[in-house]
XYZ file of C-alpha atoms in Angstrom:
713
model
C 91.411 50.738 134.483
C 89.272 48.795 132.029
C 91.618 49.515 129.105
C 94.513 48.156 131.154
C 92.759 44.905 132.063
C 94.268 42.837 129.240
C 92.291 39.661 128.591
C 89.610 40.789 131.028
C 88.881 43.670 128.647
C 88.437 41.185 125.810
C 86.111 39.062 127.945
C 84.152 42.130 129.042
C 83.709 43.323 125.457
C 82.606 39.923 124.151
C 80.184 39.375 127.055
C 78.521 42.735 126.509
C 78.178 42.253 122.783
C 76.676 38.810 123.336
C 74.108 40.475 125.603
C 73.279 42.990 122.870
C 72.947 40.326 120.187
C 70.978 38.001 122.457
C 68.565 40.832 123.205
C 67.950 41.402 119.504
C 67.418 37.705 118.883
C 65.109 37.473 121.869
C 63.036 40.370 120.535
C 62.758 38.657 117.141
C 61.658 35.422 118.792
C 59.166 36.967 121.214
C 57.553 39.366 118.732
C 56.865 36.923 115.929
C 53.215 36.904 116.934
C 53.034 40.694 116.463
C 54.474 41.020 112.976
C 52.509 39.483 110.138
C 52.327 39.708 106.390
C 49.534 39.279 103.895
C 48.872 40.129 100.305
C 47.326 43.527 99.678
C 44.397 41.784 98.002
C 44.006 39.704 101.153
C 43.287 42.882 103.096
C 40.369 43.563 100.754
C 39.143 39.990 101.196
C 39.014 40.074 104.983
C 37.221 43.409 105.001
C 34.455 41.770 102.987
C 33.909 39.174 105.707
C 33.886 41.723 108.517
C 37.415 41.194 109.919
C 39.103 44.427 110.996
C 41.718 43.276 113.515
C 45.158 42.599 112.048
C 45.881 39.991 114.712
C 43.711 37.436 112.934
C 44.960 38.083 109.401
C 47.784 36.582 107.389
C 50.542 34.265 108.386
C 53.355 34.706 110.845
C 56.447 36.045 109.184
C 60.027 35.693 110.349
C 62.362 38.369 109.050
C 65.854 37.020 109.674
C 67.161 38.797 106.570
C 66.919 42.047 108.528
C 69.351 40.623 111.065
C 72.783 41.661 109.776
C 75.094 38.703 109.332
C 72.359 36.068 109.369
C 72.105 33.383 106.700
C 69.305 35.048 104.765
C 71.027 38.427 105.029
C 74.208 36.995 103.503
C 72.188 35.240 100.795
C 70.460 38.501 99.886
C 73.794 40.327 99.745
C 75.237 37.595 97.547
C 72.312 38.006 95.138
C 72.800 41.784 95.208
C 76.413 41.237 94.197
C 75.391 38.960 91.349
C 72.902 41.604 90.205
C 75.804 44.057 89.855
C 77.723 41.438 87.858
C 74.777 41.083 85.467
C 74.567 44.849 85.108
C 78.198 45.977 85.060
C 80.238 42.878 84.338
C 82.572 40.652 86.318
C 84.992 42.107 88.884
C 88.549 42.744 87.742
C 90.423 42.920 91.052
C 90.068 40.959 94.278
C 91.786 42.796 97.134
C 92.212 41.585 100.711
C 93.589 43.875 103.433
C 94.487 42.540 106.893
C 95.214 44.531 110.032
C 98.877 44.870 111.047
C 99.085 44.845 114.875
C 102.588 46.345 114.638
C 101.464 49.615 113.062
C 103.157 52.507 114.860
C 99.763 54.118 115.522
C 98.930 51.071 117.652
C 102.241 50.315 119.357
C 102.792 53.947 120.364
C 99.611 53.857 122.481
C 100.477 50.651 124.350
C 101.816 50.582 127.887
C 105.070 48.671 128.504
C 103.258 45.537 129.697
C 100.637 45.520 126.940
C 100.430 43.719 123.608
C 98.233 44.790 120.668
C 95.737 42.035 121.574
C 95.191 43.748 124.928
C 93.728 46.802 123.142
C 91.153 45.543 120.618
C 89.674 49.039 120.560
C 92.935 50.393 119.128
C 93.164 47.572 116.594
C 89.779 48.208 115.046
C 89.906 52.018 115.150
C 93.309 52.175 113.465
C 92.385 49.466 110.961
C 89.167 51.262 110.072
C 91.074 54.520 109.614
C 93.630 52.825 107.350
C 90.924 51.110 105.334
C 89.065 54.391 104.808
C 92.285 55.815 103.340
C 92.669 52.721 101.162
C 89.109 53.181 99.890
C 89.871 56.780 99.026
C 92.995 55.760 97.111
C 91.398 52.870 95.254
C 87.856 54.121 94.655
C 88.090 57.909 94.525
C 91.663 58.469 93.303
C 91.718 55.352 91.123
C 95.281 54.214 91.835
C 94.415 50.796 90.350
C 92.202 52.217 87.620
C 88.866 53.987 87.486
C 86.348 51.985 89.521
C 82.745 51.798 88.280
C 81.394 49.481 90.985
C 82.683 47.767 94.092
C 81.725 45.789 97.154
C 83.518 44.891 100.352
C 82.952 42.717 103.403
C 84.663 43.095 106.783
C 85.573 39.833 108.493
C 87.498 38.738 111.574
C 90.050 35.974 111.769
C 89.936 33.472 114.600
C 93.058 35.086 115.998
C 91.106 38.341 116.163
C 92.585 40.501 113.408
C 90.052 42.272 111.153
C 90.413 42.001 107.404
C 88.424 43.204 104.402
C 87.627 41.480 101.113
C 87.013 43.943 98.277
C 85.922 43.282 94.692
C 86.468 46.041 92.116
C 84.991 46.471 88.634
C 87.096 48.762 86.450
C 86.032 51.037 83.624
C 86.388 49.537 80.162
C 89.476 51.609 79.279
C 91.281 50.526 82.470
C 90.504 46.807 82.334
C 93.405 44.374 82.510
C 93.406 42.253 79.381
C 96.783 40.531 79.021
C 99.827 39.439 81.063
C 101.563 42.743 80.388
C 98.687 44.580 82.084
C 98.801 42.104 84.969
C 102.522 42.702 85.546
C 101.969 46.460 85.630
C 99.724 46.087 88.674
C 100.559 42.852 90.492
C 103.859 41.286 91.456
C 104.588 37.915 93.042
C 108.346 38.105 93.583
C 110.672 39.151 96.393
C 112.342 42.431 95.313
C 116.109 42.694 95.279
C 117.357 44.023 98.608
C 119.906 46.297 96.963
C 117.375 47.749 94.477
C 114.200 48.113 96.578
C 115.177 47.704 100.246
C 111.916 49.035 101.728
C 109.705 46.953 99.458
C 111.924 43.925 100.082
C 111.420 44.337 103.836
C 107.603 44.626 103.750
C 107.222 41.758 101.260
C 109.261 39.444 103.467
C 107.368 40.620 106.551
C 103.784 40.531 105.226
C 103.514 38.677 101.908
C 105.169 35.298 102.484
C 102.798 32.361 102.757
C 103.220 29.690 105.388
C 105.263 27.943 106.435
C 103.287 24.893 105.362
C 103.802 21.632 103.512
C 106.708 19.471 104.602
C 107.990 22.266 106.839
C 104.759 22.503 108.850
C 102.083 19.878 108.224
C 99.924 21.343 111.013
C 99.475 24.667 109.250
C 95.783 25.785 109.009
C 96.050 25.812 105.221
C 96.905 22.095 105.071
C 94.229 19.611 104.024
C 94.834 15.956 103.158
C 98.565 16.617 103.156
C 98.382 19.495 100.663
C 98.155 23.281 100.930
C 94.639 24.549 100.120
C 96.194 27.672 98.579
C 98.467 25.476 96.418
C 101.755 26.756 97.758
C 104.545 26.574 96.826
C 103.734 27.792 93.304
C 105.798 26.989 90.226
C 108.674 29.071 88.929
C 107.621 30.981 85.804
C 109.614 33.326 83.600
C 106.499 35.057 82.271
C 102.996 35.666 83.587
C 100.356 33.390 82.095
C 96.715 34.238 81.644
C 94.473 31.913 83.652
C 91.714 29.752 82.188
C 88.779 30.091 84.579
C 91.307 30.836 87.337
C 93.627 33.505 88.672
C 96.613 34.303 86.428
C 99.838 32.408 86.993
C 102.096 35.288 87.948
C 105.743 35.620 87.026
C 107.946 33.940 89.641
C 111.500 33.786 88.316
C 114.068 31.468 89.809
C 116.285 33.389 92.208
C 118.291 32.990 95.352
C 116.392 32.106 98.498
C 115.877 34.665 101.238
C 116.551 33.648 104.822
C 113.760 34.201 107.344
C 115.731 32.941 110.334
C 115.316 29.744 112.338
C 116.896 27.750 109.519
C 114.065 28.679 107.167
C 114.403 30.276 103.773
C 111.881 31.113 101.056
C 111.936 31.979 97.386
C 109.495 33.501 94.907
C 107.268 30.411 94.955
C 105.971 31.412 98.413
C 105.106 35.054 97.668
C 101.459 36.144 97.907
C 100.569 38.483 94.975
C 100.677 42.165 95.909
C 100.638 45.691 94.530
C 103.931 47.457 95.395
C 102.436 50.928 95.844
C 99.679 49.812 98.221
C 101.996 47.506 100.149
C 104.570 50.232 100.760
C 101.994 52.809 101.787
C 99.924 50.701 104.183
C 102.603 48.343 105.569
C 100.282 45.364 106.061
C 99.166 42.228 104.280
C 97.386 43.400 101.115
C 96.743 40.591 98.663
C 95.837 41.863 95.180
C 94.587 39.318 92.638
C 93.446 39.748 89.042
C 90.105 37.915 88.881
C 88.738 39.009 85.492
C 89.682 35.648 83.944
C 87.557 33.660 86.411
C 84.408 32.405 84.678
C 82.586 30.928 87.699
C 82.418 34.280 89.418
C 79.522 33.207 91.640
C 81.918 31.094 93.711
C 84.040 34.168 94.380
C 81.015 36.079 95.671
C 79.929 33.042 97.647
C 83.352 33.006 99.330
C 83.147 36.699 100.151
C 79.630 36.345 101.607
C 80.292 33.100 103.449
C 79.354 34.723 106.755
C 81.021 34.761 110.170
C 83.208 32.040 111.623
C 81.546 29.186 113.461
C 82.768 26.278 115.537
C 81.464 22.727 115.256
C 80.392 20.705 118.240
C 78.613 17.462 119.015
C 76.364 17.074 122.044
C 75.687 13.588 123.380
C 73.968 14.229 126.699
C 70.905 16.288 127.489
C 67.187 15.914 127.007
C 66.644 19.353 125.483
C 68.695 21.546 123.184
C 67.603 25.100 122.421
C 68.789 26.502 119.073
C 67.096 29.882 118.779
C 68.252 30.585 115.250
C 70.725 29.277 112.775
C 72.741 32.416 113.462
C 73.438 31.231 117.007
C 74.763 27.791 116.060
C 78.017 28.059 118.017
C 78.992 31.525 116.745
C 82.641 32.446 117.130
C 82.961 36.037 118.382
C 86.283 37.711 119.146
C 86.864 41.014 120.942
C 87.648 43.094 117.797
C 84.450 41.859 116.098
C 82.408 42.617 119.216
C 83.776 46.173 119.412
C 83.387 46.717 115.657
C 79.688 45.970 115.956
C 79.245 47.867 119.221
C 80.769 50.939 117.544
C 78.454 50.272 114.569
C 81.247 50.403 112.010
C 80.308 49.362 108.480
C 80.502 45.626 107.799
C 79.261 45.557 104.205
C 79.111 48.035 101.364
C 77.951 47.742 97.787
C 78.111 50.318 94.993
C 75.972 50.995 93.112
C 73.263 50.065 95.588
C 70.779 47.346 94.659
C 67.113 47.714 95.552
C 65.302 44.457 96.182
C 62.044 44.560 94.248
C 59.403 42.069 95.289
C 57.596 40.612 92.301
C 53.814 40.719 92.663
C 50.637 40.642 90.632
C 48.322 43.683 90.468
C 46.929 44.553 93.923
C 48.955 41.748 95.481
C 52.041 43.448 96.844
C 52.978 42.335 100.336
C 52.219 44.624 103.269
C 53.685 44.182 106.743
C 51.628 45.286 109.686
C 51.100 44.912 113.427
C 48.433 43.390 115.638
C 47.091 46.690 116.946
C 46.622 48.310 113.525
C 43.233 48.624 111.860
C 43.042 47.274 108.328
C 42.025 50.643 106.872
C 45.238 52.144 108.277
C 47.317 49.334 106.785
C 45.740 49.802 103.360
C 46.512 53.520 103.386
C 50.221 52.903 104.078
C 52.351 52.539 100.964
C 55.104 49.938 101.089
C 58.483 50.693 99.523
C 59.615 47.608 97.637
C 62.963 46.752 96.086
C 64.956 44.327 93.872
C 63.178 41.594 91.892
C 63.329 38.244 93.642
C 63.297 34.862 91.934
C 59.897 33.239 91.330
C 59.106 29.535 91.031
C 57.136 28.335 87.977
C 54.641 26.842 90.433
C 53.514 30.367 91.360
C 51.482 30.676 88.187
C 50.965 34.073 86.589
C 53.541 35.664 88.895
C 56.241 33.570 87.201
C 55.149 34.762 83.758
C 55.047 38.353 85.009
C 58.706 38.035 86.006
C 59.450 36.442 82.631
C 57.960 39.476 80.892
C 59.783 41.919 83.169
C 63.054 40.166 82.324
C 62.589 40.382 78.542
C 60.292 43.327 77.764
C 62.233 46.585 77.583
C 60.854 49.633 79.387
C 57.437 48.461 80.644
C 55.370 51.324 82.046
C 52.267 49.596 83.413
C 50.480 46.290 83.878
C 48.532 46.973 80.682
C 51.787 47.495 78.773
C 52.931 43.993 79.714
C 49.529 42.472 78.919
C 49.442 44.041 75.438
C 51.328 42.832 72.364
C 50.787 43.743 68.714
C 47.643 45.670 69.604
C 46.040 42.756 71.472
C 45.419 42.909 75.227
C 45.487 39.560 77.016
C 43.787 38.578 80.250
C 46.852 36.916 81.812
C 50.599 37.459 81.759
C 51.005 33.856 80.649
C 49.028 34.495 77.453
C 51.060 37.628 76.804
C 54.321 35.711 77.260
C 53.063 32.965 74.963
C 52.094 35.455 72.254
C 55.568 37.020 72.453
C 57.156 33.607 71.846
C 58.649 33.155 75.310
C 56.955 29.771 75.943
C 57.031 26.354 74.318
C 53.956 24.635 72.846
C 51.828 21.896 74.441
C 52.069 19.206 71.730
C 53.352 16.446 74.038
C 50.732 17.293 76.683
C 47.967 17.172 74.086
C 49.199 13.789 72.802
C 49.106 12.450 76.365
C 45.495 13.558 76.838
C 44.455 12.197 73.428
C 45.833 8.786 74.356
C 44.177 8.931 77.785
C 40.740 9.660 76.285
C 40.812 6.303 74.487
C 41.901 4.316 77.538
C 40.778 6.003 80.729
C 37.457 6.730 82.393
C 36.337 10.377 82.747
C 37.194 10.573 86.452
C 40.766 9.388 85.686
C 40.957 11.900 82.854
C 39.983 14.686 85.262
C 42.747 13.644 87.649
C 45.241 13.575 84.779
C 44.116 17.044 83.687
C 44.712 18.384 87.207
C 48.119 16.678 87.359
C 49.077 18.367 84.089
C 47.924 21.750 85.388
C 50.010 21.461 88.540
C 53.202 19.806 87.353
C 53.489 20.380 83.586
C 52.772 24.119 83.305
C 50.851 23.958 79.968
C 50.825 27.198 78.006
C 47.343 26.916 76.450
C 45.162 25.721 79.323
C 41.946 27.064 77.787
C 42.670 25.265 74.514
C 43.128 21.948 76.329
C 39.921 22.621 78.283
C 37.912 23.239 75.126
C 39.316 20.190 73.316
C 38.864 17.644 76.103
C 35.803 19.060 77.866
C 33.367 16.504 76.430
C 35.616 13.597 77.414
C 35.858 14.789 81.029
C 32.067 15.126 81.473
C 30.929 11.862 79.839
C 29.934 10.288 83.157
C 28.000 13.434 84.135
C 25.956 13.186 80.923
C 25.132 9.532 81.571
C 23.992 10.165 85.139
C 22.203 13.467 84.473
C 20.324 15.208 81.720
C 21.707 18.611 82.678
C 22.325 21.394 80.214
C 25.911 22.162 79.194
C 26.243 25.088 81.642
C 25.459 22.726 84.522
C 27.998 20.223 83.209
C 30.597 22.989 83.100
C 29.899 23.940 86.700
C 30.031 20.303 87.808
C 33.376 19.801 86.089
C 34.795 23.032 87.491
C 33.682 22.048 90.982
C 35.353 18.623 90.762
C 38.536 20.062 89.278
C 38.637 22.727 91.970
C 38.354 20.092 94.699
C 41.229 18.136 93.167
C 43.303 21.306 92.873
C 42.587 22.186 96.499
C 44.311 18.968 97.556
C 47.518 20.496 96.184
C 46.946 23.998 97.499
C 45.685 25.332 94.141
C 42.339 26.577 92.850
C 40.528 27.146 89.558
C 41.306 30.865 89.598
C 45.037 30.075 89.369
C 44.588 28.902 85.772
C 43.039 30.140 82.546
C 39.767 28.284 83.086
C 36.137 29.425 83.323
C 35.304 30.918 86.697
C 33.235 29.053 89.216
C 29.689 30.475 89.387
C 29.168 33.041 92.145
C 27.688 31.448 95.246
C 26.071 33.245 98.141
C 28.443 32.452 100.963
C 27.003 31.799 104.385
C 29.525 33.050 106.926
C 28.509 30.198 109.174
C 28.881 27.575 106.421
C 31.309 24.730 107.008
C 34.350 25.058 104.692
C 34.693 22.311 102.104
C 38.074 21.240 103.474
C 36.410 20.442 106.826
C 33.491 18.704 105.111
C 35.962 16.490 103.250
C 37.593 15.392 106.503
C 34.208 14.673 108.074
C 33.189 12.642 105.005
C 36.151 10.239 105.101
C 34.939 6.634 105.023
C 35.434 4.629 108.215
C 36.243 0.979 107.411
C 34.186 -1.483 109.453
C 37.266 -3.531 110.287
C 38.835 -0.441 111.909
C 35.743 0.151 114.065
C 35.803 -3.468 115.212
C 39.555 -3.485 115.857
C 39.323 -2.116 119.421
C 38.665 -5.629 120.690
C 41.762 -6.867 118.851
C 44.231 -4.529 120.570
C 46.891 -6.225 122.668
C 47.716 -5.079 126.194
C 50.301 -2.429 125.254
C 48.135 -1.097 122.431
C 45.123 -0.879 124.748
C 47.112 1.107 127.332
C 48.216 3.549 124.634
C 44.675 3.723 123.194
C 43.049 4.486 126.565
C 45.731 7.015 127.564
C 45.404 8.976 124.332
C 41.598 8.811 124.285
C 41.388 10.096 127.876
C 43.510 13.127 126.978
C 41.342 13.865 123.922
C 38.006 13.379 125.710
C 39.097 15.620 128.597
C 40.199 18.315 126.098
C 43.771 18.296 127.390
C 46.860 18.782 125.296
C 49.575 16.171 124.976
C 52.379 14.878 122.798
C 52.795 11.121 122.400
C 55.353 8.981 120.633
C 54.541 5.437 119.544
C 57.849 3.591 119.298
C 58.347 0.125 117.914
C 59.924 -1.861 115.082
C 58.043 -2.450 111.858
C 55.210 -4.962 112.150
C 54.481 -4.401 115.858
C 51.089 -2.766 115.284
C 51.725 0.990 115.233
C 49.579 1.557 112.130
C 46.901 -0.758 113.565
C 46.754 1.479 116.668
C 46.533 4.640 114.543
C 43.663 3.268 112.468
C 41.801 2.171 115.596
C 42.142 5.634 117.132
C 41.072 7.296 113.884
C 38.004 5.074 113.494
C 36.944 5.614 117.104
C 37.283 9.395 116.906
C 35.780 9.817 113.434
C 32.768 7.717 114.403
C 32.123 10.348 117.100
C 32.270 13.171 114.549
C 35.807 14.257 115.483
C 38.409 15.312 112.926
C 41.720 13.463 112.782
C 44.536 14.844 110.623
C 46.470 11.778 109.478
C 49.918 12.529 108.063
C 53.198 10.747 107.450
C 56.713 11.680 106.424
C 56.461 9.695 103.179
C 53.730 9.166 100.636
C 53.883 5.368 101.004
C 53.311 5.573 104.758
C 50.484 8.095 104.242
C 48.559 5.672 101.999
C 48.240 3.240 104.925
C 46.135 5.774 106.868
C 42.538 6.535 105.759
C 42.529 10.144 104.561
C 46.307 10.273 104.969
C 48.498 12.994 103.463
C 52.207 13.722 103.635
C 53.055 16.186 106.394
C 54.598 18.581 103.864
C 51.386 18.590 101.833
C 48.993 18.909 104.781
C 50.869 21.606 106.715
C 52.593 23.356 103.788
C 56.043 22.758 105.269
C 58.735 24.478 103.136
C 60.910 22.212 101.018
C 64.036 24.267 101.760
C 63.563 24.007 105.509
C 65.641 26.245 107.786
C 65.868 26.505 111.602
C 63.687 29.630 111.487
C 61.161 28.424 108.879
C 57.404 28.391 109.399
C 54.609 26.615 107.548
C 52.849 28.476 104.750
C 49.451 28.478 106.466
C 47.603 31.777 106.621
C 45.717 32.312 109.848
C 42.352 33.257 108.366
C 42.230 30.520 105.708
C 40.170 27.321 105.800
C 43.211 25.133 106.436
C 43.907 27.049 109.638
C 40.274 26.529 110.704
C 40.607 22.807 109.988
C 43.672 22.577 112.226
C 41.928 24.485 115.021
C 38.936 22.114 115.099
C 40.968 18.909 114.697
C 40.926 16.664 117.768
C 44.286 15.061 117.091
C 47.194 15.118 114.646
C 48.927 11.865 113.723
C 52.410 11.974 112.181
C 53.711 8.538 111.224
C 57.405 7.922 110.520
C 58.249 11.198 112.283
C 61.932 10.264 112.892
C 62.466 10.278 109.117
C 61.914 14.021 108.871
C 64.256 16.899 109.626
C 63.807 18.290 113.131
C 63.366 21.737 111.557
C 60.081 20.485 110.052
C 58.712 19.683 113.515
C 59.931 23.012 114.868
C 58.304 24.865 111.965
C 55.006 23.067 112.662
C 55.332 23.872 116.371
C 55.762 27.603 115.683
C 52.912 27.643 113.164
C 50.427 25.772 115.386
C 51.173 28.099 118.300
C 50.334 31.010 116.019
C 47.240 29.461 114.400
C 45.769 28.330 117.722
C 46.904 31.483 119.606
C 48.360 29.153 122.227
C 51.987 29.158 123.377
C 51.823 25.528 124.536
C 53.849 23.035 122.469
C 52.204 22.580 119.063
C 49.523 25.105 119.972
C 47.992 22.850 122.625
C 46.964 20.211 120.053
C 47.159 16.484 120.745
C 50.018 15.199 118.596
C 50.799 11.511 118.068
C 54.132 10.764 116.441
C 55.310 7.311 115.506
C 58.251 5.450 114.076
C 61.340 3.599 115.142
C 64.066 5.363 117.108
C 66.590 4.383 119.716
C 66.083 7.121 122.275
C 63.339 7.519 124.850
C 60.396 9.862 124.324
C 58.276 10.942 127.250
C 54.665 12.026 127.460
C 54.439 15.827 127.753
């Protein structure tokens, strides 16, 4: 009965697949607190401080790339495809096969009152069977040439028909190099009816584009009055080799062919095809020569563009729940739902690409669960794959990847650290010795000029700025040359020996680096002296917040608050004093006293020994708040923010402790930021504070100018 239900079958299939997919997404969302990641070295570190429970280690990790079809999954597959291009060369053939609902294998199984759309199960099973035969012909039998590598992606049109995009890389001897080779494989003309009647019939049935243009301006391929596929093409007597484009195939002038309904077409409207494949499979099979395309990344980007989506705009409603980017109005048809329910292959790549995570010695990433003991995690070996990209800001890891990309056949860490018989202490030094890095002449000139103009404390700040943003190659050389200039004020104030001056300078530099999430150990500098750490000692990041100066005018400003400011002040202070959680929004145009209210609250709380984290969306706004930082800097919000992103705060680090003990968080100019930033902070605070309340149960004050109402939560 179900197979005879027509559209009800389609609805039933889609509803059930949506339940399956929603269940997977729900599991991902609800189990984020269980799955964590931390560096292998981090597991050693926490053992030294007595932590054995995995629940309190590392940072929450979202793994959307494991969700097939998600944005990160498609990005990873795109990069896998580009890795094959780097290894085996550009693809030679771009083939697209689309299901034909009129195949006899489908129509013979339909009841008199049924159409092919009423049996999506037949559509996908027959299409999959046909495509498997096509793969055998193309890949194993080599009807288009011997294939050395390939990839394909299965997609579904909005009208429901499945189709496959396939990219093929041919062996060197079979590559297509000139128009004569192109003509031997691809045609773009309507065959003569009297010479090739069968081919003529299938070309007219499957390989004619449109109608579009003047005939049909509402065609899906029309944009700004023109066809996106650039039909009709030009008549050509000979095939021309493309320049960073597909070839211009031979389309000789000939008589038009009537398609009925007062419509006729000629060779300008023919989609390129391979005669042998078209005759055998009796469906739309577009075959294009793509070896002349230089910007091949756009071709792979098109293939891995992901599933169809619909756009919508919502005007009414106080709350909108977007679980993941994957669920942003996904378009799912019955054939796609059944394809995934039957677990048919959506993507395939040959040869396979392993994704190798780049890591320093003893710092490979390990994923683990709350209930595991650390000793068990350490004894489990993690299989790691293809090399990922690394930012230069990641220090020695970047130079490790640089060496791996240029040194042939490395066998160990020591192999990479050694060059010409010399073993270096860092990968950066090894890369520099091999000539992979530029010199620091301009940086040195900058510091030389600064020593004659600036005070030592300014010189120290400049040195830290250079370390963070300029990536100098010889850090130790700069340290040795400008050491005396950076400690001049220490020598005037103290009569300490040089070792004490070194420690004082290292301590100050480390504090400046900490403001940017860095530390002395990240650079080729002398190590800080070992200090006996008291487990109950207050972390320096908390001491810095407690030591922020409180301006007298801010302490005295309570009496200057107007009526509205006083109501807001008392309301917020009552929530904080009573240890309740709440989210407030201070709305008002510029100049109405929002910053004045923030500073009054901060002075009142800090005078009581409370910690206030003052942040803003911009650096200019942050400078108006004592101890202010940008929200991205304070909470380590990712620059490339996504709907599923989280902040880069590890749960056992000092920054997490600072957030836990903070009485209130202030975020000025909040409307300027992307909503994904707030959502990332919300997820991270819930994890850090082990509290599922909004923003981990912290008191959050946001401010700015908007034109919608915000309510106290």
